[in-house]
Every structure is written in C-alpha cells, then in structure tokens.
CSV table of C-alpha atoms (C1' of nucleotides) in Angstrom, one decimal:
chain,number,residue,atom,x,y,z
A,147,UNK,CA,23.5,6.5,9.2
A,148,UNK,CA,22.0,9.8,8.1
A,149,UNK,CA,18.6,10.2,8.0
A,150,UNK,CA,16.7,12.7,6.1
A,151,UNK,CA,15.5,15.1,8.8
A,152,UNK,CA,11.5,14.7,8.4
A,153,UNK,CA,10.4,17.1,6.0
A,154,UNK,CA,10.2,20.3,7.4
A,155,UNK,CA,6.4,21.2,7.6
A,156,UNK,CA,6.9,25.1,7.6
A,157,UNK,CA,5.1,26.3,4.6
A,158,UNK,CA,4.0,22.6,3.2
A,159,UNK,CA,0.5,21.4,2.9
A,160,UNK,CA,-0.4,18.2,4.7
A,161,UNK,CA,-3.5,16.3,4.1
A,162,UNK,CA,-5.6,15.1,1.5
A,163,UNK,CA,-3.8,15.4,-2.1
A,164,UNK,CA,-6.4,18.2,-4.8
A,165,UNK,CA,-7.1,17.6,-7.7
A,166,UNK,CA,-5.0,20.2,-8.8
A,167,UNK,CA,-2.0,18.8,-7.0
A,168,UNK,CA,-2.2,15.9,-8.7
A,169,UNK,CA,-2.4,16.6,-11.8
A,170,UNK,CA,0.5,18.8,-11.5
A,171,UNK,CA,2.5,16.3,-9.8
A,172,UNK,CA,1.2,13.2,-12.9
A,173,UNK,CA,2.3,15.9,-15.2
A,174,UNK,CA,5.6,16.9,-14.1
A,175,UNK,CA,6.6,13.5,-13.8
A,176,UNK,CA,5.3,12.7,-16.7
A,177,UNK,CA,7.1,15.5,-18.4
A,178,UNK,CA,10.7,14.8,-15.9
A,179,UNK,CA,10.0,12.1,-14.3
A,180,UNK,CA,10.7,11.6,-10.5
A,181,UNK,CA,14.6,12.3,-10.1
A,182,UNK,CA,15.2,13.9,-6.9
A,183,UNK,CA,13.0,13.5,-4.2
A,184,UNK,CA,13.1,16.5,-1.9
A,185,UNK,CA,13.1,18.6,-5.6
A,186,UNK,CA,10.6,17.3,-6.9
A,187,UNK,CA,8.1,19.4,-5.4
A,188,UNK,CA,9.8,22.0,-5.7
A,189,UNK,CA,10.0,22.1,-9.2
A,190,UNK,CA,6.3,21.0,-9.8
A,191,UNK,CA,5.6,24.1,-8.0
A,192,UNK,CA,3.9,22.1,-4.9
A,193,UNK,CA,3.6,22.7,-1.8
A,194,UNK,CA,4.4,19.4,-0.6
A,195,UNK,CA,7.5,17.5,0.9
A,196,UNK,CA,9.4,15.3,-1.5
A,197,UNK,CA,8.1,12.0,1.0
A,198,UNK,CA,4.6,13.0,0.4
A,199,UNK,CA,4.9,13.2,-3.4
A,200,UNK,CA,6.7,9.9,-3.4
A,201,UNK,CA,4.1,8.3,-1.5
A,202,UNK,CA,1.3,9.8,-3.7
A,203,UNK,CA,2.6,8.8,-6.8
A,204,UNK,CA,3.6,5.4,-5.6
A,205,UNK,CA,0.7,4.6,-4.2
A,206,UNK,CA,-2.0,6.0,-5.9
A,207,UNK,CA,-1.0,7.9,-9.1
A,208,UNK,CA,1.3,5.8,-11.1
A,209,UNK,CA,-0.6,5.0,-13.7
A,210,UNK,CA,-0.3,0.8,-13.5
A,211,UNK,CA,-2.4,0.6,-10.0
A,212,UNK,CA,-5.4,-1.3,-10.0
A,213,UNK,CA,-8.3,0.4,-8.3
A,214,UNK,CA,-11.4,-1.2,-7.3
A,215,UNK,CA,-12.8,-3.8,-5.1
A,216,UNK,CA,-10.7,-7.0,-4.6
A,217,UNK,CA,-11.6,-9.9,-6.3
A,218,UNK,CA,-11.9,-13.2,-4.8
A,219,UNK,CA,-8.6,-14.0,-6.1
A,220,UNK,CA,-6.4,-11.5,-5.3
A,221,UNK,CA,-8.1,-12.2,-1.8
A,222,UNK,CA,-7.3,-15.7,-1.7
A,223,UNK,CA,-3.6,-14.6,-2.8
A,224,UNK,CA,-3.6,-12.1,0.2
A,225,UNK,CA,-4.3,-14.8,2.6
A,226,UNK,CA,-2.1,-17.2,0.8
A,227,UNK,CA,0.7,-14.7,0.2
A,228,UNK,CA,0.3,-13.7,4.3
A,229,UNK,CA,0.8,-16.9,5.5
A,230,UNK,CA,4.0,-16.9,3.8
A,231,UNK,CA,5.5,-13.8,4.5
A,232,UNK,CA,3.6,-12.4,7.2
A,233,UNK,CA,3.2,-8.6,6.9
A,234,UNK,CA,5.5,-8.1,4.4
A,235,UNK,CA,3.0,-6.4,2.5
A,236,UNK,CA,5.4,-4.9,0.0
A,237,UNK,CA,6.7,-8.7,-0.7
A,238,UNK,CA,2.7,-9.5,-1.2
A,239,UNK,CA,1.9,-6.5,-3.3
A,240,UNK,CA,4.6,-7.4,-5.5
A,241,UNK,CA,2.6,-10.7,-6.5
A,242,UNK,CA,-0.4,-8.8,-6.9
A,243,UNK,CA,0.1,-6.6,-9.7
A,244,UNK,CA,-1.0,-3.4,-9.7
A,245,UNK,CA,-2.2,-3.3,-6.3
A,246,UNK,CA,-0.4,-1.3,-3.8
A,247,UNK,CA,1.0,-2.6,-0.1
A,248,UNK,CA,-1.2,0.0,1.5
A,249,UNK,CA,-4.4,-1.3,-0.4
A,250,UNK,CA,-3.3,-4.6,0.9
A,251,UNK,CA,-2.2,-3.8,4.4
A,252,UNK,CA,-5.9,-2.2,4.3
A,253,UNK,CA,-7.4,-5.1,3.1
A,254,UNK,CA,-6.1,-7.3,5.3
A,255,UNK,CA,-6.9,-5.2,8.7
A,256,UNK,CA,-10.5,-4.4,7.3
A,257,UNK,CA,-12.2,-7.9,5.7
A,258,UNK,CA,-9.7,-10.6,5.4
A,259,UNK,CA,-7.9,-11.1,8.7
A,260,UNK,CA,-11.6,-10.5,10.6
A,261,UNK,CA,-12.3,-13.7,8.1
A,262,UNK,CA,-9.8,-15.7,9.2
A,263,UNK,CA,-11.0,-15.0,12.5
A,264,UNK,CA,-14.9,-15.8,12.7
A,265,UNK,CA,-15.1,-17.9,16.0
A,266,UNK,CA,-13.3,-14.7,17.7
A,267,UNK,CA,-15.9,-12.6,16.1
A,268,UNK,CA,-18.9,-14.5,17.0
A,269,UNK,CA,-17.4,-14.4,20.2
A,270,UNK,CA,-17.0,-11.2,20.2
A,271,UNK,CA,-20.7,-10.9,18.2
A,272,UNK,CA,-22.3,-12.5,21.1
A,273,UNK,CA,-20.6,-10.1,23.7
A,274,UNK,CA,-21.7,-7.1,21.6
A,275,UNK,CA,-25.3,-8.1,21.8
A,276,UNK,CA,-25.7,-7.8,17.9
A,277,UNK,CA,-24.8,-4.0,18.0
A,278,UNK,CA,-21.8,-4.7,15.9
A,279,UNK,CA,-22.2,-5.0,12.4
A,280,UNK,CA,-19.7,-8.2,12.2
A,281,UNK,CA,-21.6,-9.6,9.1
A,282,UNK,CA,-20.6,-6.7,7.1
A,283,UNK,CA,-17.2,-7.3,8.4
A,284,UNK,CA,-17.0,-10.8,7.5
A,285,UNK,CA,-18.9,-9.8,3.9
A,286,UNK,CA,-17.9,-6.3,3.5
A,287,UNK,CA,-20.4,-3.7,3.6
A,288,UNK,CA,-21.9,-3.0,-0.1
A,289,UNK,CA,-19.1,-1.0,-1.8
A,290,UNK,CA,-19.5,-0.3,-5.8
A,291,UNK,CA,-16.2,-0.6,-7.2
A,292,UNK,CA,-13.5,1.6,-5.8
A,293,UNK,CA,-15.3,1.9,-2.4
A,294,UNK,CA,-16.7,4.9,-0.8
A,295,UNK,CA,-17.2,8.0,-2.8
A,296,UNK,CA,-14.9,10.4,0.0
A,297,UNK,CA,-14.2,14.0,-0.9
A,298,UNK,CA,-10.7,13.0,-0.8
A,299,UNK,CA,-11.0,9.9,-3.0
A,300,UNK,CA,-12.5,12.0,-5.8
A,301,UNK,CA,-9.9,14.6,-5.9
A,302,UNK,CA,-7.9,11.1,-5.6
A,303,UNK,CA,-9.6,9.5,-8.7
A,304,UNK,CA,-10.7,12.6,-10.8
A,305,UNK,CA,-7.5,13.4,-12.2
A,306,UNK,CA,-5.8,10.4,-12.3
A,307,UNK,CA,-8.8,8.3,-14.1
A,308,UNK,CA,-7.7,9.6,-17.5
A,309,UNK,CA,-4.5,8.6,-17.0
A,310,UNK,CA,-5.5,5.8,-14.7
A,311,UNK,CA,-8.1,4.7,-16.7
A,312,UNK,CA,-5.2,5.6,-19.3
A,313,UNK,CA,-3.9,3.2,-17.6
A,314,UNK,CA,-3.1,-0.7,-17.7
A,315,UNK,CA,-4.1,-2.9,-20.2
A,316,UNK,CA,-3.2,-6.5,-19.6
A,317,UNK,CA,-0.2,-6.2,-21.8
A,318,UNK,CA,1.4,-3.6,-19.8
A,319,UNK,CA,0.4,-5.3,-16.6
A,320,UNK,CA,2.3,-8.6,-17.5
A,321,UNK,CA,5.1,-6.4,-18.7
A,322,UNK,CA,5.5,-5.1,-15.1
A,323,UNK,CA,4.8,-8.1,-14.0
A,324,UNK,CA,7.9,-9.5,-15.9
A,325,UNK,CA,9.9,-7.0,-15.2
A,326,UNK,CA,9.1,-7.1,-11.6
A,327,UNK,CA,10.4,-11.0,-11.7
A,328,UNK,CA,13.5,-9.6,-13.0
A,329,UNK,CA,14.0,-6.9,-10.8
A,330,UNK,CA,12.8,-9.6,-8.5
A,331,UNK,CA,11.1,-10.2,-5.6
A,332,UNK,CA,14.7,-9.1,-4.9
A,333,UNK,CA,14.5,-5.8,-4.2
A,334,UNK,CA,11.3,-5.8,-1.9
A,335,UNK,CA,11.0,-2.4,-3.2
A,336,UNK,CA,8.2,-4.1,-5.6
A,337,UNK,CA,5.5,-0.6,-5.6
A,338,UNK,CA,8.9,1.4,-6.3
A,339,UNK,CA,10.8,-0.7,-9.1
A,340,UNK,CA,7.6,-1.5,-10.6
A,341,UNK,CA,7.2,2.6,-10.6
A,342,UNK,CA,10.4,2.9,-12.1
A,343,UNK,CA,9.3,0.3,-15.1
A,344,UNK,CA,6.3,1.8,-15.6
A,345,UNK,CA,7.7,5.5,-15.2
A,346,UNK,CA,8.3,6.5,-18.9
A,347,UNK,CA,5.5,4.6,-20.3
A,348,UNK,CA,2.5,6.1,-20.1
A,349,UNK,CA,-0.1,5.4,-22.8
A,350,UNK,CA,-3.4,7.3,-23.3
A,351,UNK,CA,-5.8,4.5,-23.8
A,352,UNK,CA,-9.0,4.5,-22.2
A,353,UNK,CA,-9.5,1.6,-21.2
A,354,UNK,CA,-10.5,0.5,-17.6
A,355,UNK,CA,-7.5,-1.6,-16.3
A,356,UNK,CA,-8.9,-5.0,-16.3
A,357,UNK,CA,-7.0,-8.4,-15.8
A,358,UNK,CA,-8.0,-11.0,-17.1
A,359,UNK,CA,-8.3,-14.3,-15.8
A,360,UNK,CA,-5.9,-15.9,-17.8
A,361,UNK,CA,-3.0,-13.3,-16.8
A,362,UNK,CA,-4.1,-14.5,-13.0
A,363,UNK,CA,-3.4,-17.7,-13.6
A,364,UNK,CA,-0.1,-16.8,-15.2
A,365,UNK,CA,0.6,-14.6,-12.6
A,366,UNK,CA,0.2,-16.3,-9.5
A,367,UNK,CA,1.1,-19.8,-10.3
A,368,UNK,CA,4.5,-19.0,-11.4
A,369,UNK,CA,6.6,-21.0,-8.9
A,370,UNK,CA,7.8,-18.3,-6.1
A,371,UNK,CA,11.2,-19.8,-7.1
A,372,UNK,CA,10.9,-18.0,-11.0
A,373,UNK,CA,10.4,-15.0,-10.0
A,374,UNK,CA,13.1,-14.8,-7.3
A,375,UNK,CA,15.7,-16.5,-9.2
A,376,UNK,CA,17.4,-14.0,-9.3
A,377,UNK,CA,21.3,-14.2,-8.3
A,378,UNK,CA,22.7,-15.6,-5.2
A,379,UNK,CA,20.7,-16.1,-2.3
A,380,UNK,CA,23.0,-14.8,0.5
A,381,UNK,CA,20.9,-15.0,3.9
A,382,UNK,CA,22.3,-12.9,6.1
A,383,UNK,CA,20.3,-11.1,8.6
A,384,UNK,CA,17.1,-12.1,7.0
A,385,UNK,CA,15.5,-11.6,10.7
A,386,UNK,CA,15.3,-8.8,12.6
A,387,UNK,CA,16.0,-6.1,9.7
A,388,UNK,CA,14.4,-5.1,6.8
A,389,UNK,CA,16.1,-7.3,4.5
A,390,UNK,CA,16.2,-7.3,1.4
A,391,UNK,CA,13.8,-9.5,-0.3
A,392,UNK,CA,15.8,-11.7,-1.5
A,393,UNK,CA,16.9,-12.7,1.8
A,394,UNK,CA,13.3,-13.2,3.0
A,395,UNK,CA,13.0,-15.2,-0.3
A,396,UNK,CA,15.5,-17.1,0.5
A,397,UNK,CA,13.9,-18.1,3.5
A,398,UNK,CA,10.7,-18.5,1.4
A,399,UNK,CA,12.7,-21.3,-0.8
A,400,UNK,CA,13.9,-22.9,2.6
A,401,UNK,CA,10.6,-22.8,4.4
A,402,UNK,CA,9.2,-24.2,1.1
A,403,UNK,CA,11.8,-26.8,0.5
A,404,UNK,CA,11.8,-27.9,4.0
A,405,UNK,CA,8.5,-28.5,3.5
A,406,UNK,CA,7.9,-26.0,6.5
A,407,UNK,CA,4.4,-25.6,6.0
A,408,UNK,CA,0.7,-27.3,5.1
A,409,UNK,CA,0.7,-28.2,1.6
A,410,UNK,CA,-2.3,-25.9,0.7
A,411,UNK,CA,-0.4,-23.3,1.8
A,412,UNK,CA,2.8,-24.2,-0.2
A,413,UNK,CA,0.5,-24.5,-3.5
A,414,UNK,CA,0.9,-21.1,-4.0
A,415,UNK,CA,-2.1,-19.2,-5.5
A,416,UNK,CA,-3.1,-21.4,-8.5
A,417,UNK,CA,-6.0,-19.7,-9.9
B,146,DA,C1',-34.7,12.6,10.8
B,147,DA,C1',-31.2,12.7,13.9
B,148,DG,C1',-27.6,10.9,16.4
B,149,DC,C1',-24.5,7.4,17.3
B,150,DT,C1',-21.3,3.7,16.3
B,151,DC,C1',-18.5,1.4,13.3
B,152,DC,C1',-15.8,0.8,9.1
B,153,DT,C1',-12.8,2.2,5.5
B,154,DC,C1',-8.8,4.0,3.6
B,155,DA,C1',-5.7,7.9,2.3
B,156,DA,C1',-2.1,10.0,4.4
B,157,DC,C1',1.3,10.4,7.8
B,158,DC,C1',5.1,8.9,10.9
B,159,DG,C1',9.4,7.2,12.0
B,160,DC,C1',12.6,3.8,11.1
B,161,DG,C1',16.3,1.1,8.6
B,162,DG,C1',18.8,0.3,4.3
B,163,DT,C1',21.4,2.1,0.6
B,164,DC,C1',23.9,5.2,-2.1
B,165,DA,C1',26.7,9.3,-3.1
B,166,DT,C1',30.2,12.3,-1.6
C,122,DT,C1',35.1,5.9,7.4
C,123,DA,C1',31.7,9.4,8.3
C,124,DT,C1',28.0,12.0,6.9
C,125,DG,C1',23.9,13.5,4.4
C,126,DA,C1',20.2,12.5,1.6
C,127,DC,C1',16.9,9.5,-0.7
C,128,DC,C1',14.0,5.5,-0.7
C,129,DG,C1',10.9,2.0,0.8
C,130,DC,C1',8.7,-0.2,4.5
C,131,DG,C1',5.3,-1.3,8.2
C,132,DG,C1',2.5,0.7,11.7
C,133,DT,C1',-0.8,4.2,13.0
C,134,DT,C1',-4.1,7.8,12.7
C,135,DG,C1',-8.2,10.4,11.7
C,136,DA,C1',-11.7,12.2,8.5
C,137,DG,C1',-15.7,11.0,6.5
C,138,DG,C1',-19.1,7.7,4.9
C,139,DA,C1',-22.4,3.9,5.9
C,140,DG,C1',-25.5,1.5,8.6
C,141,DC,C1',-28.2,1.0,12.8
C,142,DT,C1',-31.3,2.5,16.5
DNA sequence: AAGCTCCTCAACCGCGGTCAT
DNA sequence: TATGACCGCGGTTGAGGAGCT
C-alpha cells in the first residue's frame, strides 16, 4: 500500500506547539474544520506537517479532553481496562472519556505499571541504596492538577483553556461517550471518531470540565458488550495486525464469555 | 546554592489499515 | 488491481522540571 511519504521537514517547524500556533490551528478548525490533512496547515497558514496538526488537535486541542491529574478511578479503569486489552491504549482511552491514549500510555509507563510492580521495585529500591526516589514513583511526586508547569505545557494550556475550559460539561461528555458506543469500540479509532463527534460542537462555557461521579458509574459499568454491539463480529486477523476494534472486541466477548480471566478482572470498572 | 539524578509528558517516528482514484 | 494519500496506532525520545545530596 501507499504510504504517505513522512512529511517533508524542509521549511516546517518541529517541536513544541506556541501559543500562537494553536490558536490558529483551534480557530481554523473551528472555522473549516479538519478536511484534508496534509492542507490543513497549509491553509491555517502553519508551518507544520498535516501529521503534526492532526496529532495536536487530537490529542491535546480538541476541545472534549480532560486535563488534570488522574483520579483514582480512571486509574483503577487503566489497570482494569489493561489487563484486558493490553496496550491497546486507543481501545482503553476510548472507555475513558476525554482522556487521550497518549495521557494513558503515559500514565501507565510513569505510576501505574511501577504500582503493579512494587516487590520488583523494592527490589530494585534495595539495590539502589535509597538513591531512587521509588516512593514518589509508587505515589507520584506532588503534582497540582495538570502536572508540571513546562514552558511547553503553557503554550499547550494557554490557548486552549478558554476553549478547553470552554470545554466539556458532563452533558457533552456523555454525548461522546454515546456516540463513541455507537461509533463503537468498533472503530478503535476512539480519540479520532470521538474528534469527529465533537468537531462542530464547540460551546463557550466556562466551565472546568468536570465529571461527575454519577456519569463514572454510568460510564464504566456499561457491559463491554453495549458498547460494542455494534454489527457483526467477524474475527479475522484479530492477532498480529492492527485490527480493527471490533475484532479485538470480539475477542474481548470470547475471553469474557469463556470466562478467560479472574472474575475481578471481568467485573469491569464498576465505580 | 549548585549540581546531579530521576521523572514526566508532549511530540515525533514509522508502520499498517483504509479509502479514493 | 495498483497506486497515492490520509488516518490512527503504539513505541520511543528528549527537554525541562522536581527532588535529593
């Protein structure tokens, strides 16, 4: 198949997103939304590849992503989720709205997996002589919400807190949610067709994006099976590729009805 | 106070899948 | 059917901050 030669760096800026870029790209997609890819920066005026806008409004700029510290929930759901699917992070991040696979794929590689691993780490504790700071690994190091205040993460959260702050209330969230079950766990494109539902639906409230406990509940106890009934499960080459989701889901259902696993494990996040 | 080490996380890389022509 | 382009994914990297000595 053809792939799209990487983006050719001559002339583009790489690195850390401004401020200014941004806010240009937030408000050309706002304005046109995010049609063609290699365009797009083109037409926003940016100096960017197409990939690298993509990524930056996925990840970080759309304007339903949660920001902030994990709670002990949506941890619990990582580790749950994980010993599901493995690192399928898109497939976990689509059952944790609002939060991104990279934020989980960080998550999991900083605090949760070094928590699921604390007899390695005194081990490793011991052989360290104490230097290590392993007790801020296994209770991360005091973060106030959103983490570390980097140059980058301001330009980062600067321009996108009016319109991230703009953001989610709960209503929209469970909207996505929703229409993530229908676009399903299927399309293990969860960040991108959750982007595509949220695209044209910005709002300018100012209110912090805050879930509350009863949408958690909602969220993660509905039955893996609800939100991926969706169509025909066809499994074929659900190892070894990058299948679609709804392959892996369908090996979900099997491993679940099979009764695969420990039960804990199959009592999916029911917070 | 300064230097060092470790941790965090945004961004990048490269691949495979899918769609349009 | 072949090709080109877009999209999304998982893995990796490196800058910069935090904590320790």
């Amino acid at each position: 198949m053809g792939r799209a030669p990487c983006c050719e760096k001559m002339g583009l800026k790489r690195g850390p997103w401004t401020q200014e870029e941004d806010k240009t790209l937030v408000a050309h997609i706002q304005s046109v939304g995010h049609g063609n890819g290699r365009a797009l920066p083109k037409q926003a005026g940016l100096l960017r590849c197409g990939k690298s806008c993509r990524l930056r409004w996925i990840k970080y700029l759309r304007p339903d992503i949660k920001r902030g510290n994990f709670s002990d929930e949506e941890e619990q759901s990582i580790i749950q989720l994980h010993q599901l699917l493995g690192n399928r992070w898109s497939a976990i991040a689509a059952r944790l709205p609002g939060r991104t696979d990279n934020e989980i794929k960080n998550v999991w590689h900083t605090h949760l997996k070094k928590r699921l691993e604390p007899s390695e780490q005194e081990q490793h504790d011991q052989a360290s002589a104490g230097k290590k700071r392993k007790a801020a690994a296994a209770v991360p190091r005091k973060r106030e919400s959103g983490g570390k205040a980097r140059k980058t993460e301001v330009a980062a959260t600067e321009p996108v807190s009016p319109e991230r702050s703009v953001s989610s209330t709960v209503t929209e969230s469970t909207s996505m949610v929703s229409a993530a079950a229908e676009h399903g766990g299927n399309s293990g494109n969860s960040a991108g067709s959750s982007a595509s539902v949220k695209e044209e639906s910005f709002t300018s409230e100012s209110e912090d994006f805050q879930i509350d406990e009863s949408f958690w509940s909602e969220t993660l106890s509905m039955p893996l099976d609800d939100i991926n009934d969706v169509g025909p499960m066809e499994p074929q080459d659900a190892f070894g590729s990058k299948s679609s989701d709804g392959d892996m889901d369908y090996w979900l259902r099997v491993f679940m009805e099979g009764g695969g696993g420990d039960e804990d494990v199959l009592d999916l996040p029911q917070i």
